[in-house]
PDB file of C-alpha atoms in Angstrom:
ATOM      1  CA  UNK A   1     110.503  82.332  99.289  1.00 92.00           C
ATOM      2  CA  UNK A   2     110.102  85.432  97.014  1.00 96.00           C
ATOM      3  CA  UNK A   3     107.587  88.016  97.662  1.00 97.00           C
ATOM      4  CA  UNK A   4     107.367  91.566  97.591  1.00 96.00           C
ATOM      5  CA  UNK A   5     107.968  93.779 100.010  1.00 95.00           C
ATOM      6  CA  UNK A   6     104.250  94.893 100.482  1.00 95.00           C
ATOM      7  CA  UNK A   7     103.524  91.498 101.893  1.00 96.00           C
ATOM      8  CA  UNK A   8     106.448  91.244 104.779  1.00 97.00           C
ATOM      9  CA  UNK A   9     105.334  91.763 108.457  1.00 96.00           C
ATOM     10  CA  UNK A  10     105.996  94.001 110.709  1.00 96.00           C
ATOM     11  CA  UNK A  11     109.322  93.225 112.861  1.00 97.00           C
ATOM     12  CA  UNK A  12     110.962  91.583 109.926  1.00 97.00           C
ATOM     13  CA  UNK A  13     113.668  91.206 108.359  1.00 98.00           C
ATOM     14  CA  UNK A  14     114.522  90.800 104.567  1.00 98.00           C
ATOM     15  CA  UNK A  15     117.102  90.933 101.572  1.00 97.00           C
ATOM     16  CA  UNK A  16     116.095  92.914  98.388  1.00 94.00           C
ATOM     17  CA  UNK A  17     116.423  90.367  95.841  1.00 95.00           C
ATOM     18  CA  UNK A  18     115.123  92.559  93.006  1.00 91.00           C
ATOM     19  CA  UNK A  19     114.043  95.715  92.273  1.00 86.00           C
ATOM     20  CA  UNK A  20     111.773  96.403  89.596  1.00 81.00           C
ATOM     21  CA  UNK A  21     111.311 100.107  88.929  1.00 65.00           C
ATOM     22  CA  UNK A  22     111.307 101.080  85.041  1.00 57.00           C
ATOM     23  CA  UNK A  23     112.551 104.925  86.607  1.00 56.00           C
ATOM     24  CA  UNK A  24     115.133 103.841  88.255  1.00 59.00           C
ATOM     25  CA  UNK A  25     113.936 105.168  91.274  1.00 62.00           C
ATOM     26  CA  UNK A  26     114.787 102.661  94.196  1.00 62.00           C
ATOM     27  CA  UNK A  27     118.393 102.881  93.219  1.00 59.00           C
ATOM     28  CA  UNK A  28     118.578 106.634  93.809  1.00 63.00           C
ATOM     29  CA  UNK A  29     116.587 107.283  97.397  1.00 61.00           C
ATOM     30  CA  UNK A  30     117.052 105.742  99.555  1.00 68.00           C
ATOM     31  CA  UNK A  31     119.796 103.950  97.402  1.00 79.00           C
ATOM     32  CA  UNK A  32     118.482 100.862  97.791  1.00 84.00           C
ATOM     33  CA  UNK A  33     120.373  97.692  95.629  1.00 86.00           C
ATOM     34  CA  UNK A  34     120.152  93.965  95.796  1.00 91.00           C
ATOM     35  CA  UNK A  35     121.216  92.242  98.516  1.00 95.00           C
ATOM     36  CA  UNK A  36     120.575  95.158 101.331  1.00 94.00           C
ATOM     37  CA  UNK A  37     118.675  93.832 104.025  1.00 96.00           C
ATOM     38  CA  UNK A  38     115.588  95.697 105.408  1.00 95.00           C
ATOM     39  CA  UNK A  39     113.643  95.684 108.756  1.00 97.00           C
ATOM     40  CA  UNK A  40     109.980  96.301 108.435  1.00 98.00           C
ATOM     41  CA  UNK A  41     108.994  98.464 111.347  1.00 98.00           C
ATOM     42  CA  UNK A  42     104.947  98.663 110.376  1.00 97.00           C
ATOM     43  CA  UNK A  43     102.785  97.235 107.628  1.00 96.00           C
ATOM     44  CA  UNK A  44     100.316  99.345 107.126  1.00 93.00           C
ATOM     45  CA  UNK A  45      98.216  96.900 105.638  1.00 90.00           C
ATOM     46  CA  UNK A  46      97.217  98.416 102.235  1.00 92.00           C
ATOM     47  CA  UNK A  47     100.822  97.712 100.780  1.00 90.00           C
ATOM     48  CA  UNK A  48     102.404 100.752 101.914  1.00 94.00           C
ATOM     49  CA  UNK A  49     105.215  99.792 104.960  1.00 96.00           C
ATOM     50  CA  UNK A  50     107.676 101.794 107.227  1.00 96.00           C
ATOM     51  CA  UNK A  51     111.468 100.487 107.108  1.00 96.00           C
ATOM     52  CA  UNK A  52     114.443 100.595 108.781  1.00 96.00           C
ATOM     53  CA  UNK A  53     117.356 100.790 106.507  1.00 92.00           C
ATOM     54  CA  UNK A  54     121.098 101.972 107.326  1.00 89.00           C
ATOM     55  CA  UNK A  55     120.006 103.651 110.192  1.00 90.00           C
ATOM     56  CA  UNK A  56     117.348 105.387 108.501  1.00 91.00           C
ATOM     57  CA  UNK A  57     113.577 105.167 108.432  1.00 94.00           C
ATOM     58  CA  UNK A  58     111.906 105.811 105.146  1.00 91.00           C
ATOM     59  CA  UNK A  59     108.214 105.357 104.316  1.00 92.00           C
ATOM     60  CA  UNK A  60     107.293 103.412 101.304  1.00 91.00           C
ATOM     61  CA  UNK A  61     104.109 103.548  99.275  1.00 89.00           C
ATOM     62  CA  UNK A  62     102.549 100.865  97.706  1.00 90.00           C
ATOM     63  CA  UNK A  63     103.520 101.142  94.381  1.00 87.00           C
ATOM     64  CA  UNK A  64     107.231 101.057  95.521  1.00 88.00           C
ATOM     65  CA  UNK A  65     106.252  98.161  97.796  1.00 91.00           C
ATOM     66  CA  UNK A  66     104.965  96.330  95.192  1.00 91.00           C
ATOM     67  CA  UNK A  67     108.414  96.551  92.879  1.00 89.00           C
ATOM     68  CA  UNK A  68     110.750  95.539  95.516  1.00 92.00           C
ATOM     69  CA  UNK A  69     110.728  92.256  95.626  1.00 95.00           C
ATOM     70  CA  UNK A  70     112.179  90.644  98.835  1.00 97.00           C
ATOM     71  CA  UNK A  71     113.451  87.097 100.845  1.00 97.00           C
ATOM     72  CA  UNK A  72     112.549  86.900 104.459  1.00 97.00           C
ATOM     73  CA  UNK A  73     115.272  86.158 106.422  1.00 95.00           C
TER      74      UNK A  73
END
């Protein structure tokens, strides 16, 4: 099932199926690209989420939340 990334809980794990961001932006930090898979380490409940991602933690606000859209595996 499809959702976005906003709506994954915490100690999860998905694949980026899509990202939808007009700038551009997900590609560049933290180089993000379909098919990477993601661990969600907290949901903070108003869209915005902590991942893990190549050995790396990044926060991610809602707005970028919202445009990656994600298959929990």
């Amino acid at each position: 099932m499809i959702t976005s990334l906003s709506k994954i809980k915490e100690g999860m794990k998905c694949r980026i199926i899509w990202l939808l961001s007009p700038s551009d932006m997900l590609r560049k930090y933290p180089k993000l690209s379909e098919n990477d898979e993601l661990y969600v380490l907290q949901n903070l409940g108003n869209g915005s989420v902590i991942i893990r991602y190549s050995d790396h933690r990044y926060a991610l606000s809602d707005d970028l939340t919202e445009r990656i859209k994600v298959e929990p595996i």
